[in-house]
Short mmCIF file of C-alpha atoms in Angstrom, two decimals:
data_model
loop_
_atom_site.label_atom_id
_atom_site.label_comp_id
_atom_site.label_asym_id
_atom_site.label_seq_id
_atom_site.Cartn_x
_atom_site.Cartn_y
_atom_site.Cartn_z
CA UNK A 1 23.94 -5.78 -28.42
CA UNK A 2 20.71 -4.49 -29.96
CA UNK A 3 19.98 -0.87 -30.83
CA UNK A 4 18.50 -0.19 -27.39
CA UNK A 5 21.57 -1.61 -25.66
CA UNK A 6 19.96 -4.85 -24.44
CA UNK A 7 21.63 -8.25 -24.99
CA UNK A 8 20.12 -10.27 -27.88
CA UNK A 9 19.02 -13.11 -25.59
CA UNK A 10 17.12 -10.67 -23.36
CA UNK A 11 15.34 -9.11 -26.34
CA UNK A 12 14.45 -12.58 -27.64
CA UNK A 13 13.12 -13.65 -24.25
CA UNK A 14 11.02 -10.47 -24.01
CA UNK A 15 9.64 -11.08 -27.51
CA UNK A 16 8.74 -14.69 -26.65
CA UNK A 17 6.97 -13.67 -23.45
CA UNK A 18 5.14 -10.90 -25.28
CA UNK A 19 4.02 -13.27 -28.02
CA UNK A 20 2.87 -15.84 -25.46
CA UNK A 21 0.83 -13.28 -23.54
CA UNK A 22 -0.65 -11.90 -26.76
CA UNK A 23 -1.69 -15.40 -27.83
CA UNK A 24 -3.37 -16.06 -24.47
CA UNK A 25 -5.23 -12.74 -24.57
CA UNK A 26 -6.17 -13.30 -28.21
CA UNK A 27 -7.52 -16.77 -27.43
CA UNK A 28 -9.65 -15.43 -24.57
CA UNK A 29 -10.97 -12.53 -26.64
CA UNK A 30 -11.85 -14.68 -29.66
CA UNK A 31 -13.59 -17.34 -27.58
CA UNK A 32 -15.43 -14.68 -25.55
CA UNK A 33 -16.67 -13.02 -28.74
CA UNK A 34 -17.82 -16.36 -30.11
CA UNK A 35 -19.77 -17.01 -26.92
CA UNK A 36 -21.24 -13.50 -26.84
CA UNK A 37 -22.16 -13.37 -30.54
CA UNK A 38 -23.50 -16.90 -30.75
CA UNK A 39 -27.10 -17.97 -30.91
CA UNK A 40 -27.39 -18.14 -27.11
CA UNK A 41 -25.95 -14.68 -26.44
CA UNK A 42 -29.23 -13.38 -24.98
CA UNK A 43 -29.49 -16.33 -22.61
CA UNK A 44 -25.83 -15.98 -21.67
CA UNK A 45 -26.34 -12.41 -20.48
CA UNK A 46 -29.61 -13.20 -18.72
CA UNK A 47 -30.46 -13.03 -15.04
CA UNK A 48 -31.03 -16.72 -14.33
CA UNK A 49 -28.54 -19.55 -13.98
CA UNK A 50 -30.53 -22.81 -14.14
CA UNK A 51 -28.66 -25.39 -16.21
CA UNK A 52 -31.46 -27.94 -15.73
CA UNK A 53 -33.83 -25.49 -17.46
CA UNK A 54 -31.34 -24.45 -20.14
CA UNK A 55 -30.73 -20.99 -18.61
CA UNK A 56 -27.09 -19.87 -18.38
CA UNK A 57 -27.26 -16.18 -17.47
CA UNK A 58 -24.10 -14.68 -15.98
CA UNK A 59 -25.39 -11.15 -15.37
CA UNK A 60 -25.69 -11.71 -11.56
CA UNK A 61 -22.05 -12.85 -11.55
CA UNK A 62 -20.98 -9.67 -13.32
CA UNK A 63 -22.82 -7.66 -10.66
CA UNK A 64 -21.24 -9.72 -7.88
CA UNK A 65 -17.75 -9.30 -9.33
CA UNK A 66 -18.04 -5.53 -9.53
CA UNK A 67 -19.66 -4.88 -6.15
CA UNK A 68 -17.36 -7.27 -4.30
CA UNK A 69 -14.21 -5.92 -5.95
CA UNK A 70 -15.14 -2.26 -5.53
CA UNK A 71 -16.24 -2.64 -1.91
CA UNK A 72 -13.08 -4.56 -1.02
CA UNK A 73 -10.98 -1.99 -2.89
CA UNK A 74 -12.62 0.96 -1.10
CA UNK A 75 -11.93 -0.53 2.32
CA UNK A 76 -8.46 -1.83 1.51
CA UNK A 77 -7.29 1.37 -0.21
CA UNK A 78 -8.19 3.44 2.85
CA UNK A 79 -6.42 0.95 5.11
CA UNK A 80 -3.38 0.87 2.81
CA UNK A 81 -3.15 4.65 2.80
CA UNK A 82 -3.44 4.67 6.58
CA UNK A 83 -0.72 2.04 6.96
CA UNK A 84 1.60 3.95 4.61
CA UNK A 85 1.00 7.21 6.49
CA UNK A 86 1.55 5.40 9.79
CA UNK A 87 4.95 4.25 8.56
CA UNK A 88 5.91 7.69 7.23
CA UNK A 89 5.57 10.26 9.94
CA UNK A 90 2.58 9.28 12.07
CA UNK A 91 4.23 6.66 14.26
CA UNK A 92 7.46 6.10 16.21
CA UNK A 93 10.24 4.51 14.22
CA UNK A 94 9.98 1.19 16.04
CA UNK A 95 6.24 0.86 15.46
CA UNK A 96 6.65 1.87 11.82
CA UNK A 97 9.32 -0.80 11.27
CA UNK A 98 7.16 -3.41 12.98
CA UNK A 99 4.17 -2.59 10.79
CA UNK A 100 6.33 -2.69 7.67
CA UNK A 101 7.60 -6.15 8.66
CA UNK A 102 4.02 -7.37 9.17
CA UNK A 103 2.93 -6.00 5.79
CA UNK A 104 5.82 -7.71 4.03
CA UNK A 105 5.10 -10.96 5.86
CA UNK A 106 1.47 -10.80 4.68
CA UNK A 107 2.63 -10.83 1.06
CA UNK A 108 4.09 -14.31 1.65
CA UNK A 109 0.90 -15.78 3.16
CA UNK A 110 -0.95 -17.99 0.61
CA UNK A 111 -4.49 -16.97 -0.24
CA UNK A 112 -5.81 -20.34 0.89
CA UNK A 113 -4.63 -19.57 4.43
CA UNK A 114 -6.76 -16.41 4.52
CA UNK A 115 -9.76 -18.39 3.30
CA UNK A 116 -9.22 -21.40 5.57
CA UNK A 117 -8.83 -19.30 8.72
CA UNK A 118 -11.83 -17.16 7.81
CA UNK A 119 -14.08 -20.19 7.33
CA UNK A 120 -13.50 -21.21 10.94
CA UNK A 121 -13.21 -17.77 12.58
CA UNK A 122 -14.88 -15.01 10.55
CA UNK A 123 -17.83 -16.94 9.11
CA UNK A 124 -19.13 -18.18 12.51
CA UNK A 125 -18.65 -14.69 13.95
CA UNK A 126 -20.73 -13.12 11.16
CA UNK A 127 -23.36 -15.86 11.52
CA UNK A 128 -23.74 -15.36 15.26
CA UNK A 129 -23.59 -11.57 15.19
CA UNK A 130 -25.58 -10.64 12.09
CA UNK A 131 -27.47 -13.78 11.10
CA UNK A 132 -27.53 -15.72 7.89
CA UNK A 133 -25.10 -18.44 6.90
CA UNK A 134 -22.00 -16.26 7.25
CA UNK A 135 -20.97 -17.15 3.69
CA UNK A 136 -21.81 -13.84 2.11
CA UNK A 137 -20.68 -10.62 0.47
CA UNK A 138 -19.51 -9.20 3.83
CA UNK A 139 -17.25 -12.10 4.73
CA UNK A 140 -15.70 -12.30 1.27
CA UNK A 141 -15.27 -8.53 1.06
CA UNK A 142 -13.51 -8.26 4.42
CA UNK A 143 -11.03 -11.04 3.67
CA UNK A 144 -10.48 -9.88 0.10
CA UNK A 145 -9.65 -6.38 1.33
CA UNK A 146 -7.12 -7.91 3.72
CA UNK A 147 -5.64 -10.02 0.95
CA UNK A 148 -5.02 -7.10 -1.43
CA UNK A 149 -3.86 -4.69 1.28
CA UNK A 150 -0.12 -5.60 1.33
CA UNK A 151 0.45 -5.00 -2.38
CA UNK A 152 -1.22 -1.60 -2.35
CA UNK A 153 0.54 -0.59 0.86
CA UNK A 154 3.96 -1.44 -0.57
CA UNK A 155 3.25 0.57 -3.75
CA UNK A 156 2.29 3.65 -1.73
CA UNK A 157 5.17 3.08 0.70
CA UNK A 158 7.67 2.92 -2.16
CA UNK A 159 6.40 6.18 -3.64
CA UNK A 160 6.50 7.99 -0.30
CA UNK A 161 9.97 6.64 0.44
CA UNK A 162 11.30 7.89 -2.90
CA UNK A 163 9.67 11.27 -2.34
CA UNK A 164 11.21 11.54 1.12
CA UNK A 165 14.68 10.89 -0.26
CA UNK A 166 14.29 13.68 -2.81
CA UNK A 167 12.82 16.26 -0.42
CA UNK A 168 14.57 15.43 2.87
CA UNK A 169 16.92 18.42 2.79
CA UNK A 170 14.19 20.83 1.71
CA UNK A 171 11.74 19.78 4.42
CA UNK A 172 14.48 19.86 7.04
CA UNK A 173 15.47 23.39 5.98
CA UNK A 174 11.83 24.49 6.26
CA UNK A 175 11.55 22.98 9.71
CA UNK A 176 8.69 20.63 8.79
CA UNK A 177 7.94 17.65 10.96
CA UNK A 178 7.63 14.20 9.31
CA UNK A 179 3.84 14.42 9.59
CA UNK A 180 3.75 17.88 8.00
CA UNK A 181 6.09 16.77 5.24
CA UNK A 182 3.84 13.79 4.57
CA UNK A 183 0.63 15.85 4.49
CA UNK A 184 1.88 18.82 2.46
CA UNK A 185 4.51 17.28 0.19
CA UNK A 186 4.55 13.49 0.20
CA UNK A 187 0.89 12.67 -0.43
CA UNK A 188 0.16 15.43 -2.99
CA UNK A 189 3.25 14.45 -4.96
CA UNK A 190 2.36 10.74 -4.86
CA UNK A 191 -1.05 10.92 -6.51
CA UNK A 192 0.11 8.73 -9.38
CA UNK A 193 1.22 6.05 -6.94
CA UNK A 194 -2.15 6.23 -5.18
CA UNK A 195 -3.91 5.67 -8.52
CA UNK A 196 -1.51 2.87 -9.43
CA UNK A 197 -2.11 1.19 -6.07
CA UNK A 198 -5.88 1.38 -6.62
CA UNK A 199 -5.52 -0.12 -10.09
CA UNK A 200 -3.35 -2.94 -8.78
CA UNK A 201 -5.79 -3.62 -5.95
CA UNK A 202 -8.78 -3.66 -8.28
CA UNK A 203 -7.04 -6.06 -10.66
CA UNK A 204 -6.15 -8.43 -7.82
CA UNK A 205 -9.65 -8.21 -6.34
CA UNK A 206 -11.36 -8.88 -9.68
CA UNK A 207 -9.12 -11.83 -10.49
CA UNK A 208 -9.08 -13.53 -7.10
CA UNK A 209 -10.80 -16.91 -7.23
CA UNK A 210 -10.22 -18.66 -3.92
CA UNK A 211 -11.66 -16.06 -1.51
CA UNK A 212 -15.01 -15.64 -3.33
CA UNK A 213 -15.30 -19.40 -3.82
CA UNK A 214 -14.73 -20.18 -0.15
CA UNK A 215 -16.53 -17.28 1.52
CA UNK A 216 -19.12 -15.66 -0.78
CA UNK A 217 -21.66 -18.49 -0.75
CA UNK A 218 -21.70 -19.06 -4.55
CA UNK A 219 -25.41 -18.32 -4.96
CA UNK A 220 -26.16 -16.93 -8.42
CA UNK A 221 -28.27 -13.93 -7.46
CA UNK A 222 -28.13 -10.16 -7.20
CA UNK A 223 -26.83 -9.58 -3.68
CA UNK A 224 -28.62 -6.49 -2.35
CA UNK A 225 -27.23 -6.54 1.20
CA UNK A 226 -23.81 -7.50 2.58
CA UNK A 227 -25.32 -10.58 4.26
CA UNK A 228 -26.50 -12.17 1.02
CA UNK A 229 -24.52 -14.79 -0.87
CA UNK A 230 -23.12 -14.19 -4.36
CA UNK A 231 -21.02 -15.83 -7.05
CA UNK A 232 -18.32 -13.91 -8.88
CA UNK A 233 -17.04 -14.56 -12.38
CA UNK A 234 -13.72 -15.90 -11.12
CA UNK A 235 -15.47 -18.28 -8.69
CA UNK A 236 -17.75 -19.37 -11.53
CA UNK A 237 -14.75 -20.24 -13.68
CA UNK A 238 -13.24 -22.32 -10.89
CA UNK A 239 -16.48 -24.16 -10.12
CA UNK A 240 -17.45 -24.93 -13.71
CA UNK A 241 -13.95 -25.97 -14.72
CA UNK A 242 -13.93 -28.56 -11.95
CA UNK A 243 -17.29 -30.08 -12.95
CA UNK A 244 -18.00 -29.59 -16.69
CA UNK A 245 -15.91 -29.73 -19.84
CA UNK A 246 -18.64 -29.46 -22.48
CA UNK A 247 -21.94 -27.75 -23.07
CA UNK A 248 -23.21 -24.20 -22.70
CA UNK A 249 -22.09 -23.98 -19.06
CA UNK A 250 -18.52 -24.66 -20.18
CA UNK A 251 -18.81 -22.09 -22.97
CA UNK A 252 -19.89 -19.47 -20.45
CA UNK A 253 -16.37 -19.66 -19.02
CA UNK A 254 -14.98 -17.82 -22.03
CA UNK A 255 -17.47 -15.00 -21.65
CA UNK A 256 -16.57 -14.76 -17.96
CA UNK A 257 -12.84 -14.72 -18.77
CA UNK A 258 -13.34 -12.07 -21.42
CA UNK A 259 -15.25 -9.85 -19.01
CA UNK A 260 -12.55 -10.22 -16.35
CA UNK A 261 -9.92 -9.27 -18.90
CA UNK A 262 -12.03 -6.28 -19.97
CA UNK A 263 -12.47 -5.03 -16.39
CA UNK A 264 -8.74 -5.20 -15.67
CA UNK A 265 -7.77 -3.58 -18.97
CA UNK A 266 -10.38 -0.83 -18.56
CA UNK A 267 -9.10 0.06 -15.10
CA UNK A 268 -5.48 0.18 -16.30
CA UNK A 269 -6.30 2.26 -19.38
CA UNK A 270 -8.40 4.68 -17.35
CA UNK A 271 -5.55 5.35 -14.95
CA UNK A 272 -3.12 5.78 -17.83
CA UNK A 273 -5.45 8.31 -19.45
CA UNK A 274 -5.78 10.25 -16.20
CA UNK A 275 -1.99 10.34 -15.86
CA UNK A 276 -1.62 11.57 -19.44
CA UNK A 277 -4.17 14.33 -18.93
CA UNK A 278 -2.45 15.48 -15.74
CA UNK A 279 0.94 15.55 -17.46
CA UNK A 280 -0.48 17.63 -20.31
CA UNK A 281 -2.20 20.05 -17.94
CA UNK A 282 1.01 20.41 -15.93
#
């Protein structure tokens, strides 16, 4: 046994996994810095992606990644909060159990199924109703919000469930209904879980490759309206990896991977800082 009480093999396995992850992150960071600090750094962060003209700007993809992820997160977080509240005091027990079963089933559905079904159902509906090709920011955002919803819902549900177990006797003694207990005790006490769910959802939305590739249209441009096509950094990585293995286009993959890593790390560190500040103020 080690000093912290863990078996030696478990500590060794944790150290190996940590070293492996650190090496992967280090490789991405070093390669991203080489791409960003190289002679073509200005062109790499430009607005135009025209490989035939020697232009490899990924700035529109950065924009697309952020607006798609944040819009999907905003919609999905509200839906996740609503689903969690529905299961904890705002619905009959049978309906709450049924919704919980559906949410857990959604976690087992592969991402490709969401994309495949949407190509044949959602995209034609958007095309007929709103115009355009249907492969756009709106289609990708709607499906991406649905794809990240189960994980966020389960995080919030777990926090509310734990809070209910700790406060059940108190709320019963006060004569509070389940809905009142949820509104006055459960949600205010679960703010950390709400932030954690948002961070998890943002990380999954930023890193998702299949949904943007299949539904966003993959046009390298600044999408100004929800009906315009876009290409995200993750979709760019998937598309370039499947077609090129050399050249400046291939090198742009490392800059894209570094930016994705930065976005995820920044979101996680921001939430951790907010939690630390709240703990100090309390």
